[in-house]
Short mmCIF file of N, CA, C and O in Angstrom, two decimals:
data_model
loop_
_atom_site.label_atom_id
_atom_site.label_comp_id
_atom_site.label_asym_id
_atom_site.label_seq_id
_atom_site.Cartn_x
_atom_site.Cartn_y
_atom_site.Cartn_z
N MET C 204 143.60 66.92 86.97
CA MET C 204 144.49 68.01 86.45
C MET C 204 144.77 67.68 85.03
O MET C 204 145.14 66.63 84.60
N MET C 205 144.56 68.73 84.22
CA MET C 205 144.86 68.53 82.74
C MET C 205 146.36 68.69 82.49
O MET C 205 146.99 69.53 83.01
N ALA C 206 146.86 67.82 81.63
CA ALA C 206 148.15 67.89 81.25
C ALA C 206 148.25 68.11 79.73
O ALA C 206 147.46 67.62 78.98
N THR C 207 149.25 68.97 79.32
CA THR C 207 149.41 69.26 77.98
C THR C 207 150.83 68.92 77.50
O THR C 207 151.85 69.21 78.22
N VAL C 208 150.94 68.16 76.45
CA VAL C 208 152.26 67.90 75.95
C VAL C 208 152.45 68.63 74.53
O VAL C 208 151.45 68.49 73.69
N LYS C 209 153.42 69.36 74.37
CA LYS C 209 153.68 70.13 73.17
C LYS C 209 154.87 69.51 72.42
O LYS C 209 155.99 69.30 73.01
N LEU C 210 154.78 69.19 71.15
CA LEU C 210 155.91 68.89 70.25
C LEU C 210 156.00 69.70 69.15
O LEU C 210 154.95 70.11 68.60
N SER C 211 157.19 69.99 68.70
CA SER C 211 157.30 70.73 67.45
C SER C 211 158.53 70.08 66.76
O SER C 211 159.57 69.78 67.41
N PHE C 212 158.39 69.96 65.49
CA PHE C 212 159.40 69.27 64.56
C PHE C 212 159.65 69.86 63.36
O PHE C 212 158.65 70.37 62.72
N SER C 213 160.80 69.70 62.72
CA SER C 213 161.14 70.31 61.39
C SER C 213 160.19 69.41 60.51
O SER C 213 159.96 68.31 60.68
N PRO C 214 159.79 69.95 59.30
CA PRO C 214 158.82 69.37 58.34
C PRO C 214 159.65 68.19 57.52
O PRO C 214 159.86 68.35 56.39
N ALA C 215 159.96 67.19 58.22
CA ALA C 215 160.65 66.14 57.60
C ALA C 215 159.78 64.85 58.02
O ALA C 215 159.48 64.64 59.01
N PRO C 216 159.52 63.96 56.91
CA PRO C 216 158.79 62.74 57.21
C PRO C 216 159.21 61.88 58.27
O PRO C 216 158.38 61.24 58.97
N VAL C 217 160.59 61.91 58.49
CA VAL C 217 161.09 60.97 59.55
C VAL C 217 160.66 61.26 60.88
O VAL C 217 160.44 60.41 61.79
N HIS C 218 160.12 62.55 61.06
CA HIS C 218 159.56 62.97 62.53
C HIS C 218 158.10 62.47 62.73
O HIS C 218 157.66 62.57 63.88
N VAL C 219 157.38 62.17 61.66
CA VAL C 219 156.03 61.75 61.88
C VAL C 219 155.89 60.56 62.76
O VAL C 219 155.04 60.51 63.69
N ARG C 220 156.74 59.55 62.65
CA ARG C 220 156.70 58.43 63.46
C ARG C 220 156.83 58.76 64.92
O ARG C 220 156.16 58.21 65.83
N THR C 221 157.76 59.71 65.33
CA THR C 221 157.99 60.08 66.66
C THR C 221 156.65 60.71 67.20
O THR C 221 156.29 60.49 68.31
N ALA C 222 156.12 61.55 66.39
CA ALA C 222 154.81 62.24 66.87
C ALA C 222 153.64 61.22 67.18
O ALA C 222 152.96 61.30 68.10
N ARG C 223 153.60 60.23 66.34
CA ARG C 223 152.68 59.06 66.46
C ARG C 223 152.94 58.35 67.81
O ARG C 223 152.12 58.08 68.58
N LEU C 224 154.12 58.04 68.00
CA LEU C 224 154.56 57.26 69.23
C LEU C 224 154.36 58.11 70.49
O LEU C 224 153.66 57.50 71.45
N VAL C 225 154.62 59.39 70.44
CA VAL C 225 154.44 60.22 71.66
C VAL C 225 152.84 60.38 71.83
O VAL C 225 152.34 60.22 72.89
N GLY C 226 152.10 60.48 70.73
CA GLY C 226 150.70 60.77 70.75
C GLY C 226 149.95 59.51 71.34
O GLY C 226 149.04 59.70 72.21
N VAL C 227 150.40 58.28 70.97
CA VAL C 227 149.74 57.16 71.56
C VAL C 227 150.14 57.01 73.02
O VAL C 227 149.26 56.59 73.88
N ALA C 228 151.36 57.18 73.40
CA ALA C 228 151.69 57.14 74.84
C ALA C 228 150.96 58.14 75.70
O ALA C 228 150.55 57.70 76.69
N VAL C 229 150.68 59.31 75.21
CA VAL C 229 149.97 60.32 75.93
C VAL C 229 148.46 59.93 76.06
O VAL C 229 147.87 60.09 76.99
N ALA C 230 147.98 59.26 74.90
CA ALA C 230 146.65 58.84 74.78
C ALA C 230 146.35 57.76 75.86
O ALA C 230 145.34 57.71 76.61
N ARG C 231 147.35 56.79 75.89
CA ARG C 231 147.17 55.74 76.88
C ARG C 231 147.22 56.38 78.24
O ARG C 231 146.39 55.82 79.07
N ARG C 232 148.19 57.13 78.55
CA ARG C 232 148.29 57.77 79.92
C ARG C 232 146.92 58.58 80.28
O ARG C 232 146.56 58.52 81.37
N ALA C 233 146.34 59.21 79.18
CA ALA C 233 145.10 59.96 79.41
C ALA C 233 143.90 59.04 79.78
O ALA C 233 142.91 59.53 80.15
N GLY C 234 143.99 57.74 79.42
CA GLY C 234 142.89 56.95 79.63
C GLY C 234 142.06 56.57 78.38
O GLY C 234 140.96 56.19 78.47
N VAL C 235 142.59 56.78 77.16
CA VAL C 235 141.89 56.44 75.93
C VAL C 235 141.85 54.90 75.92
O VAL C 235 142.83 54.19 76.18
N ARG C 236 140.62 54.38 75.50
CA ARG C 236 140.53 52.93 75.48
C ARG C 236 141.49 52.25 74.54
O ARG C 236 141.72 52.81 73.49
N GLU C 237 142.02 51.16 74.93
CA GLU C 237 143.00 50.39 74.09
C GLU C 237 142.48 50.16 72.74
O GLU C 237 143.28 50.20 71.75
N ASP C 238 141.16 49.87 72.52
CA ASP C 238 140.71 49.66 71.12
C ASP C 238 140.68 50.90 70.22
O ASP C 238 140.44 50.82 69.05
N LEU C 239 140.89 52.09 70.84
CA LEU C 239 140.95 53.30 69.98
C LEU C 239 142.31 53.78 69.74
O LEU C 239 142.60 54.65 68.98
N LEU C 240 143.35 53.12 70.21
CA LEU C 240 144.76 53.58 70.10
C LEU C 240 145.21 53.39 68.72
O LEU C 240 146.09 54.34 68.29
N ASP C 241 144.82 52.35 67.93
CA ASP C 241 145.30 52.29 66.52
C ASP C 241 144.60 53.54 65.82
O ASP C 241 145.28 54.08 64.84
N GLU C 242 143.33 53.95 66.15
CA GLU C 242 142.81 55.06 65.42
C GLU C 242 143.58 56.35 65.76
O GLU C 242 143.86 57.17 64.89
N VAL C 243 143.96 56.53 66.97
CA VAL C 243 144.85 57.59 67.45
C VAL C 243 146.11 57.66 66.76
O VAL C 243 146.59 58.70 66.08
N ARG C 244 146.77 56.47 66.59
CA ARG C 244 148.05 56.35 65.80
C ARG C 244 147.85 56.81 64.42
O ARG C 244 148.72 57.69 63.84
N LEU C 245 146.85 56.26 63.66
CA LEU C 245 146.68 56.57 62.34
C LEU C 245 146.23 58.02 62.15
O LEU C 245 146.82 58.66 61.23
N ALA C 246 145.37 58.62 62.93
CA ALA C 246 144.97 59.92 62.82
C ALA C 246 146.21 60.90 63.00
O ALA C 246 146.27 61.87 62.24
N ILE C 247 146.90 60.69 64.03
CA ILE C 247 148.12 61.64 64.34
C ILE C 247 148.99 61.48 63.10
O ILE C 247 149.55 62.57 62.62
N GLY C 248 149.28 60.27 62.64
CA GLY C 248 150.11 60.09 61.62
C GLY C 248 149.65 60.80 60.24
O GLY C 248 150.49 61.56 59.58
N GLU C 249 148.36 60.75 59.98
CA GLU C 249 147.85 61.35 58.71
C GLU C 249 147.84 62.80 58.91
O GLU C 249 148.21 63.64 58.00
N ALA C 250 147.49 63.40 60.14
CA ALA C 250 147.48 64.82 60.29
C ALA C 250 148.84 65.36 60.20
O ALA C 250 149.18 66.50 59.52
N CYS C 251 149.91 64.64 60.78
CA CYS C 251 151.24 65.17 60.61
C CYS C 251 151.90 64.98 59.28
O CYS C 251 152.57 65.96 58.82
N THR C 252 151.48 63.89 58.64
CA THR C 252 152.03 63.64 57.16
C THR C 252 151.50 64.79 56.34
O THR C 252 152.33 65.32 55.52
N ARG C 253 150.26 65.13 56.44
CA ARG C 253 149.66 66.30 55.69
C ARG C 253 150.39 67.52 55.98
O ARG C 253 150.64 68.33 55.09
N ALA C 254 150.63 67.95 57.21
CA ALA C 254 151.32 69.13 57.58
C ALA C 254 152.69 69.18 57.03
O ALA C 254 153.08 70.10 56.42
N VAL C 255 153.43 68.02 57.13
CA VAL C 255 154.87 67.99 56.51
C VAL C 255 154.79 68.13 55.12
O VAL C 255 155.66 68.82 54.47
N ALA C 256 153.85 67.48 54.39
CA ALA C 256 153.74 67.60 52.93
C ALA C 256 153.43 68.99 52.45
O ALA C 256 154.02 69.48 51.50
N LEU C 257 152.51 69.70 53.18
CA LEU C 257 152.30 71.14 52.88
C LEU C 257 153.46 72.01 53.07
O LEU C 257 153.85 72.85 52.32
N HIS C 258 154.22 71.77 54.28
CA HIS C 258 155.39 72.58 54.49
C HIS C 258 156.43 72.39 53.40
O HIS C 258 157.07 73.40 52.86
N ARG C 259 156.61 71.14 52.97
CA ARG C 259 157.60 70.85 51.91
C ARG C 259 157.13 71.39 50.57
O ARG C 259 157.92 71.93 49.73
N GLN C 260 155.76 71.34 50.25
CA GLN C 260 155.38 71.82 49.02
C GLN C 260 155.60 73.33 48.79
O GLN C 260 155.88 73.80 47.84
N TYR C 261 155.43 74.01 50.03
CA TYR C 261 155.64 75.49 50.04
C TYR C 261 156.98 75.95 50.41
O TYR C 261 157.14 77.04 50.59
N GLY C 262 157.93 75.01 50.69
CA GLY C 262 159.21 75.35 51.05
C GLY C 262 159.36 76.09 52.42
O GLY C 262 160.21 76.93 52.54
N LEU C 263 158.43 75.70 53.29
CA LEU C 263 158.45 76.19 54.65
C LEU C 263 159.38 75.49 55.53
O LEU C 263 159.27 74.33 55.70
N ALA C 264 160.14 76.22 56.30
CA ALA C 264 161.08 75.67 57.28
C ALA C 264 160.53 75.68 58.68
O ALA C 264 161.01 75.03 59.49
N ASP C 265 159.39 76.34 58.83
CA ASP C 265 158.62 76.45 60.16
C ASP C 265 158.41 75.13 60.68
O ASP C 265 158.11 74.16 59.84
N PRO C 266 158.46 74.89 61.95
CA PRO C 266 158.17 73.56 62.56
C PRO C 266 156.66 73.33 62.50
O PRO C 266 155.86 74.27 62.48
N VAL C 267 156.37 72.02 62.43
CA VAL C 267 154.94 71.47 62.70
C VAL C 267 154.83 71.43 64.07
O VAL C 267 155.59 70.88 64.80
N LEU C 268 153.62 71.91 64.60
CA LEU C 268 153.30 71.79 65.91
C LEU C 268 152.30 70.89 66.32
O LEU C 268 151.33 70.77 65.57
N VAL C 269 152.47 70.01 67.31
CA VAL C 269 151.57 69.08 67.73
C VAL C 269 151.36 69.29 69.25
O VAL C 269 152.33 69.24 70.00
N GLU C 270 150.15 69.35 69.61
CA GLU C 270 149.74 69.72 71.10
C GLU C 270 148.79 68.55 71.45
O GLU C 270 147.70 68.50 70.83
N MET C 271 148.99 67.99 72.59
CA MET C 271 148.14 66.90 73.17
C MET C 271 147.66 67.28 74.54
O MET C 271 148.54 67.66 75.29
N SER C 272 146.38 67.15 74.79
CA SER C 272 145.95 67.48 76.18
C SER C 272 144.88 66.59 76.63
O SER C 272 144.05 66.02 75.73
N ASP C 273 144.83 66.30 77.90
CA ASP C 273 143.81 65.38 78.43
C ASP C 273 143.16 66.11 79.56
O ASP C 273 143.58 66.27 80.54
N GLY C 274 141.89 66.56 79.27
CA GLY C 274 141.09 67.17 80.32
C GLY C 274 139.66 66.69 80.03
O GLY C 274 139.00 67.40 79.40
N GLY C 275 139.19 65.58 80.46
CA GLY C 275 137.92 65.04 80.27
C GLY C 275 137.78 64.34 78.96
O GLY C 275 136.90 63.65 78.73
N SER C 276 138.76 64.61 78.05
CA SER C 276 138.85 63.95 76.77
C SER C 276 140.23 64.09 76.43
O SER C 276 141.04 64.75 76.99
N TYR C 277 140.63 63.31 75.27
CA TYR C 277 142.07 63.42 74.77
C TYR C 277 141.99 64.18 73.40
O TYR C 277 141.37 63.84 72.44
N ALA C 278 142.54 65.34 73.43
CA ALA C 278 142.50 66.22 72.34
C ALA C 278 143.96 66.41 71.65
O ALA C 278 144.90 66.66 72.41
N VAL C 279 143.98 66.31 70.35
CA VAL C 279 145.28 66.51 69.66
C VAL C 279 145.13 67.63 68.59
O VAL C 279 144.19 67.57 67.87
N ARG C 280 146.00 68.59 68.59
CA ARG C 280 146.07 69.64 67.56
C ARG C 280 147.31 69.51 66.80
O ARG C 280 148.38 69.38 67.31
N VAL C 281 147.12 69.52 65.51
CA VAL C 281 148.28 69.58 64.60
C VAL C 281 148.12 70.85 63.75
O VAL C 281 147.18 71.08 63.10
N VAL C 282 149.23 71.64 63.89
CA VAL C 282 149.27 73.02 63.31
C VAL C 282 150.31 73.08 62.08
O VAL C 282 151.44 72.77 62.41
N ASP C 283 149.84 73.36 60.93
CA ASP C 283 150.83 73.79 59.88
C ASP C 283 150.75 75.28 59.60
O ASP C 283 149.94 75.97 60.04
N ARG C 284 151.79 75.76 58.80
CA ARG C 284 151.86 77.08 58.49
C ARG C 284 151.81 77.43 56.95
O ARG C 284 152.20 78.36 56.48
N ALA C 285 151.01 76.49 56.30
CA ALA C 285 150.90 76.62 54.81
C ALA C 285 149.71 77.57 54.59
O ALA C 285 148.96 77.72 55.46
N PRO C 286 149.73 78.22 53.42
CA PRO C 286 148.65 79.02 53.08
C PRO C 286 147.38 78.32 53.20
O PRO C 286 147.15 77.20 52.78
N ILE C 287 146.32 78.95 53.67
CA ILE C 287 145.05 78.22 53.90
C ILE C 287 144.44 77.49 52.76
O ILE C 287 143.99 76.46 52.85
N GLU C 288 144.34 78.29 51.64
CA GLU C 288 143.75 77.67 50.46
C GLU C 288 144.38 76.32 50.19
O GLU C 288 143.79 75.46 49.63
N ALA C 289 145.63 76.21 50.37
CA ALA C 289 146.33 74.93 50.15
C ALA C 289 145.88 73.90 51.02
O ALA C 289 145.70 72.73 50.63
N GLY C 290 145.79 74.20 52.34
CA GLY C 290 145.42 73.16 53.31
C GLY C 290 143.98 72.69 53.27
O GLY C 290 143.77 71.61 53.63
N ILE C 291 143.16 73.61 52.88
CA ILE C 291 141.59 73.21 53.01
C ILE C 291 141.05 73.00 51.69
O ILE C 291 140.13 72.21 51.48
N GLY C 292 141.50 73.57 50.70
CA GLY C 292 140.84 73.56 49.36
C GLY C 292 140.67 72.22 48.81
O GLY C 292 139.71 71.91 48.19
N LEU C 293 141.56 71.28 48.99
CA LEU C 293 141.42 69.91 48.38
C LEU C 293 140.29 69.10 48.96
O LEU C 293 139.80 68.27 48.24
N THR C 294 139.91 69.45 50.09
CA THR C 294 138.76 68.67 50.63
C THR C 294 137.55 68.80 49.87
O THR C 294 136.59 67.87 49.96
N ALA C 295 137.30 69.81 49.02
CA ALA C 295 136.15 70.04 48.32
C ALA C 295 136.37 69.26 46.88
O ALA C 295 135.30 69.23 46.22
N LEU C 296 137.44 68.79 46.60
CA LEU C 296 137.66 68.08 45.27
C LEU C 296 136.79 66.66 45.24
O LEU C 296 136.82 66.00 46.26
N PRO C 297 136.06 66.44 44.17
CA PRO C 297 135.48 65.09 44.10
C PRO C 297 136.43 64.16 43.99
O PRO C 297 137.62 64.34 43.44
N PRO C 298 136.16 62.91 44.36
CA PRO C 298 137.08 61.74 44.37
C PRO C 298 137.71 61.54 42.91
O PRO C 298 138.88 61.28 42.88
N ASP C 299 137.00 61.71 41.89
CA ASP C 299 137.61 61.49 40.58
C ASP C 299 138.61 62.50 40.24
O ASP C 299 139.69 62.17 39.57
N GLU C 300 138.55 63.73 40.83
CA GLU C 300 139.61 64.70 40.67
C GLU C 300 140.87 64.43 41.50
O GLU C 300 141.99 64.74 41.14
N LEU C 301 140.74 63.71 42.69
CA LEU C 301 141.75 63.44 43.46
C LEU C 301 142.54 62.40 42.61
O LEU C 301 143.76 62.22 42.93
N ALA C 302 142.03 61.60 41.75
CA ALA C 302 142.75 60.64 41.02
C ALA C 302 143.49 61.23 39.81
O ALA C 302 144.21 60.65 39.11
N ASN C 303 143.28 62.52 39.56
CA ASN C 303 143.84 63.15 38.44
C ASN C 303 145.34 63.32 38.58
O ASN C 303 145.86 63.63 39.60
N GLU C 304 146.05 62.76 37.57
CA GLU C 304 147.44 62.67 37.66
C GLU C 304 148.22 63.99 37.66
O GLU C 304 149.37 64.10 38.02
N SER C 305 147.45 65.08 37.36
CA SER C 305 148.12 66.42 37.29
C SER C 305 148.35 66.95 38.67
O SER C 305 149.17 67.84 38.97
N LEU C 306 147.80 66.32 39.77
CA LEU C 306 147.96 66.73 41.19
C LEU C 306 149.33 66.19 41.61
O LEU C 306 149.75 65.07 41.18
N THR C 307 150.04 67.10 42.34
CA THR C 307 151.33 66.59 42.89
C THR C 307 151.14 65.49 43.99
O THR C 307 149.98 65.41 44.53
N ASP C 308 152.18 64.72 44.24
CA ASP C 308 152.08 63.81 45.39
C ASP C 308 151.67 64.51 46.68
O ASP C 308 150.84 63.93 47.44
N GLU C 309 152.33 65.67 46.90
CA GLU C 309 152.00 66.30 48.11
C GLU C 309 150.54 66.81 48.14
O GLU C 309 149.94 66.69 49.16
N ALA C 310 150.00 67.38 47.08
CA ALA C 310 148.60 67.68 47.16
C ALA C 310 147.73 66.50 47.19
O ALA C 310 146.73 66.73 47.97
N LEU C 311 148.06 65.39 46.71
CA LEU C 311 147.24 64.17 46.83
C LEU C 311 147.29 63.74 48.29
O LEU C 311 146.16 63.53 48.78
N THR C 312 148.49 63.83 48.90
CA THR C 312 148.50 63.41 50.31
C THR C 312 147.66 64.31 51.26
O THR C 312 147.02 63.88 52.09
N THR C 313 147.60 65.61 50.94
CA THR C 313 146.79 66.47 51.83
C THR C 313 145.36 66.20 51.69
O THR C 313 144.62 66.16 52.58
N GLY C 314 144.86 65.98 50.39
CA GLY C 314 143.42 65.75 50.20
C GLY C 314 143.10 64.42 50.73
O GLY C 314 141.96 64.19 51.46
N VAL C 315 143.89 63.44 50.42
CA VAL C 315 143.55 62.00 50.89
C VAL C 315 143.62 61.95 52.48
O VAL C 315 142.82 61.30 53.12
N GLY C 316 144.53 62.65 52.97
CA GLY C 316 144.67 62.72 54.47
C GLY C 316 143.45 63.15 55.13
O GLY C 316 142.97 62.62 56.06
N PHE C 317 142.76 64.22 54.56
CA PHE C 317 141.50 64.73 55.16
C PHE C 317 140.41 63.62 54.97
O PHE C 317 139.60 63.36 55.86
N ALA C 318 140.41 63.01 53.90
CA ALA C 318 139.29 61.97 53.66
C ALA C 318 139.59 60.80 54.55
O ALA C 318 138.54 60.33 55.14
N LEU C 319 140.78 60.40 54.88
CA LEU C 319 141.04 59.32 55.84
C LEU C 319 140.68 59.79 57.24
O LEU C 319 140.01 59.05 57.99
N LEU C 320 141.12 60.96 57.59
CA LEU C 320 140.81 61.51 58.91
C LEU C 320 139.28 61.48 59.20
O LEU C 320 138.82 61.13 60.19
N ALA C 321 138.60 62.08 58.23
CA ALA C 321 137.15 62.10 58.42
C ALA C 321 136.54 60.86 58.50
O ALA C 321 135.57 60.61 59.18
N GLY C 322 137.16 59.79 58.01
CA GLY C 322 136.59 58.44 58.03
C GLY C 322 136.80 57.78 59.35
O GLY C 322 135.98 56.84 59.65
N PHE C 323 137.88 58.09 60.04
CA PHE C 323 138.11 57.35 61.41
C PHE C 323 138.21 58.20 62.52
O PHE C 323 138.41 57.75 63.68
N VAL C 324 137.96 59.56 62.40
CA VAL C 324 137.93 60.41 63.67
C VAL C 324 136.57 61.02 63.88
O VAL C 324 136.12 61.84 62.95
N GLU C 325 135.79 60.57 64.87
CA GLU C 325 134.51 61.13 64.98
C GLU C 325 134.45 62.60 65.38
O GLU C 325 133.56 63.28 64.68
N ASP C 326 135.31 63.10 66.00
CA ASP C 326 135.30 64.47 66.54
C ASP C 326 136.58 65.16 65.84
O ASP C 326 137.68 65.15 66.40
N LEU C 327 136.28 65.73 64.60
CA LEU C 327 137.37 66.19 63.90
C LEU C 327 137.03 67.66 63.45
O LEU C 327 135.86 67.90 62.95
N GLN C 328 138.03 68.58 63.68
CA GLN C 328 137.77 69.96 63.26
C GLN C 328 138.94 70.43 62.56
O GLN C 328 140.11 70.24 62.93
N VAL C 329 138.68 71.23 61.34
CA VAL C 329 139.81 71.78 60.55
C VAL C 329 139.40 73.18 60.40
O VAL C 329 138.32 73.49 59.93
N ARG C 330 140.33 74.04 60.82
CA ARG C 330 140.02 75.47 60.70
C ARG C 330 141.43 76.24 60.63
O ARG C 330 142.42 75.81 60.99
N PRO C 331 141.30 77.60 60.16
CA PRO C 331 142.45 78.36 60.07
C PRO C 331 143.03 78.64 61.53
O PRO C 331 142.13 78.62 62.51
N VAL C 332 144.23 78.84 61.63
CA VAL C 332 144.94 79.14 63.01
C VAL C 332 144.39 80.54 63.43
O VAL C 332 143.99 81.27 62.62
N ASP C 333 144.45 80.66 64.77
CA ASP C 333 143.98 81.98 65.30
C ASP C 333 144.90 83.09 64.85
O ASP C 333 144.51 84.18 64.63
N GLU C 334 146.13 82.91 64.90
CA GLU C 334 147.19 83.91 64.55
C GLU C 334 148.01 83.54 63.47
O GLU C 334 148.60 82.39 63.42
N GLY C 335 148.31 84.37 62.41
CA GLY C 335 149.18 84.14 61.29
C GLY C 335 148.53 83.15 60.26
O GLY C 335 147.29 83.13 60.17
N ILE C 336 149.42 82.59 59.50
CA ILE C 336 149.00 81.75 58.39
C ILE C 336 148.99 80.34 58.74
O ILE C 336 150.02 79.92 59.40
N GLY C 337 148.06 79.48 58.41
CA GLY C 337 148.06 78.06 58.66
C GLY C 337 146.78 77.48 58.94
O GLY C 337 145.77 78.14 58.95
N THR C 338 146.78 76.09 59.21
CA THR C 338 145.54 75.41 59.45
C THR C 338 145.82 74.63 60.75
O THR C 338 146.89 74.08 60.99
N GLU C 339 144.80 74.47 61.54
CA GLU C 339 144.77 73.59 62.73
C GLU C 339 143.87 72.36 62.50
O GLU C 339 142.63 72.56 62.15
N VAL C 340 144.42 71.29 62.67
CA VAL C 340 143.55 70.03 62.65
C VAL C 340 143.36 69.53 64.11
O VAL C 340 144.48 69.30 64.77
N ARG C 341 142.17 69.52 64.58
CA ARG C 341 141.89 69.15 65.92
C ARG C 341 141.07 67.95 65.94
O ARG C 341 140.04 67.76 65.35
N MET C 342 141.58 66.88 66.75
CA MET C 342 140.90 65.61 66.86
C MET C 342 140.77 65.26 68.38
O MET C 342 141.63 65.68 69.20
N VAL C 343 139.56 64.73 68.72
CA VAL C 343 139.20 64.41 70.13
C VAL C 343 138.70 63.05 70.26
O VAL C 343 137.99 62.51 69.50
N TRP C 344 139.18 62.33 71.28
CA TRP C 344 138.79 61.02 71.64
C TRP C 344 138.34 61.06 73.12
O TRP C 344 138.76 61.72 73.97
N PRO C 345 137.27 60.23 73.40
CA PRO C 345 136.78 60.02 74.82
C PRO C 345 137.92 59.35 75.69
O PRO C 345 138.60 58.44 75.09
N VAL C 346 137.86 59.61 76.96
CA VAL C 346 138.75 58.90 77.89
C VAL C 346 137.82 58.13 78.77
O VAL C 346 136.85 58.67 79.20
N GLY C 347 138.24 56.95 79.14
CA GLY C 347 137.45 56.11 79.99
C GLY C 347 138.05 55.99 81.41
O GLY C 347 138.99 55.15 81.67
N ARG C 348 137.59 56.80 82.36
CA ARG C 348 138.23 56.79 83.66
C ARG C 348 137.26 56.08 84.50
O ARG C 348 136.16 56.16 84.65
#
């Protein structure tokens, strides 16, 4: 039977830690291998940090949504409500431009977050949300039952 855990939190950095802890607990319960749990912790932290940074950059009070489900695999969705060009555009920047000091800390966080996620999450999808404004970051890990 598939279980889904939904979290939503105000866009404050202090809540990212809670999302990571819940995400790892749900991953463990879902059957994600022990040696992948650090990857899960880091990935959820990066995706949530990126969403919080975008919400703060755009002055959005909307909550960040995190949805975790286990149905044959462990899937995590992190949804922000920032304008799409803000959330996805930075991934196209070459690394030397990421080092450009004219970028804000928040913009740097969102771009570096994607680079890190792509580096350690094998099954990663980033796409516009189905309804409204925002981006969905979806990460999937295998479960070993």
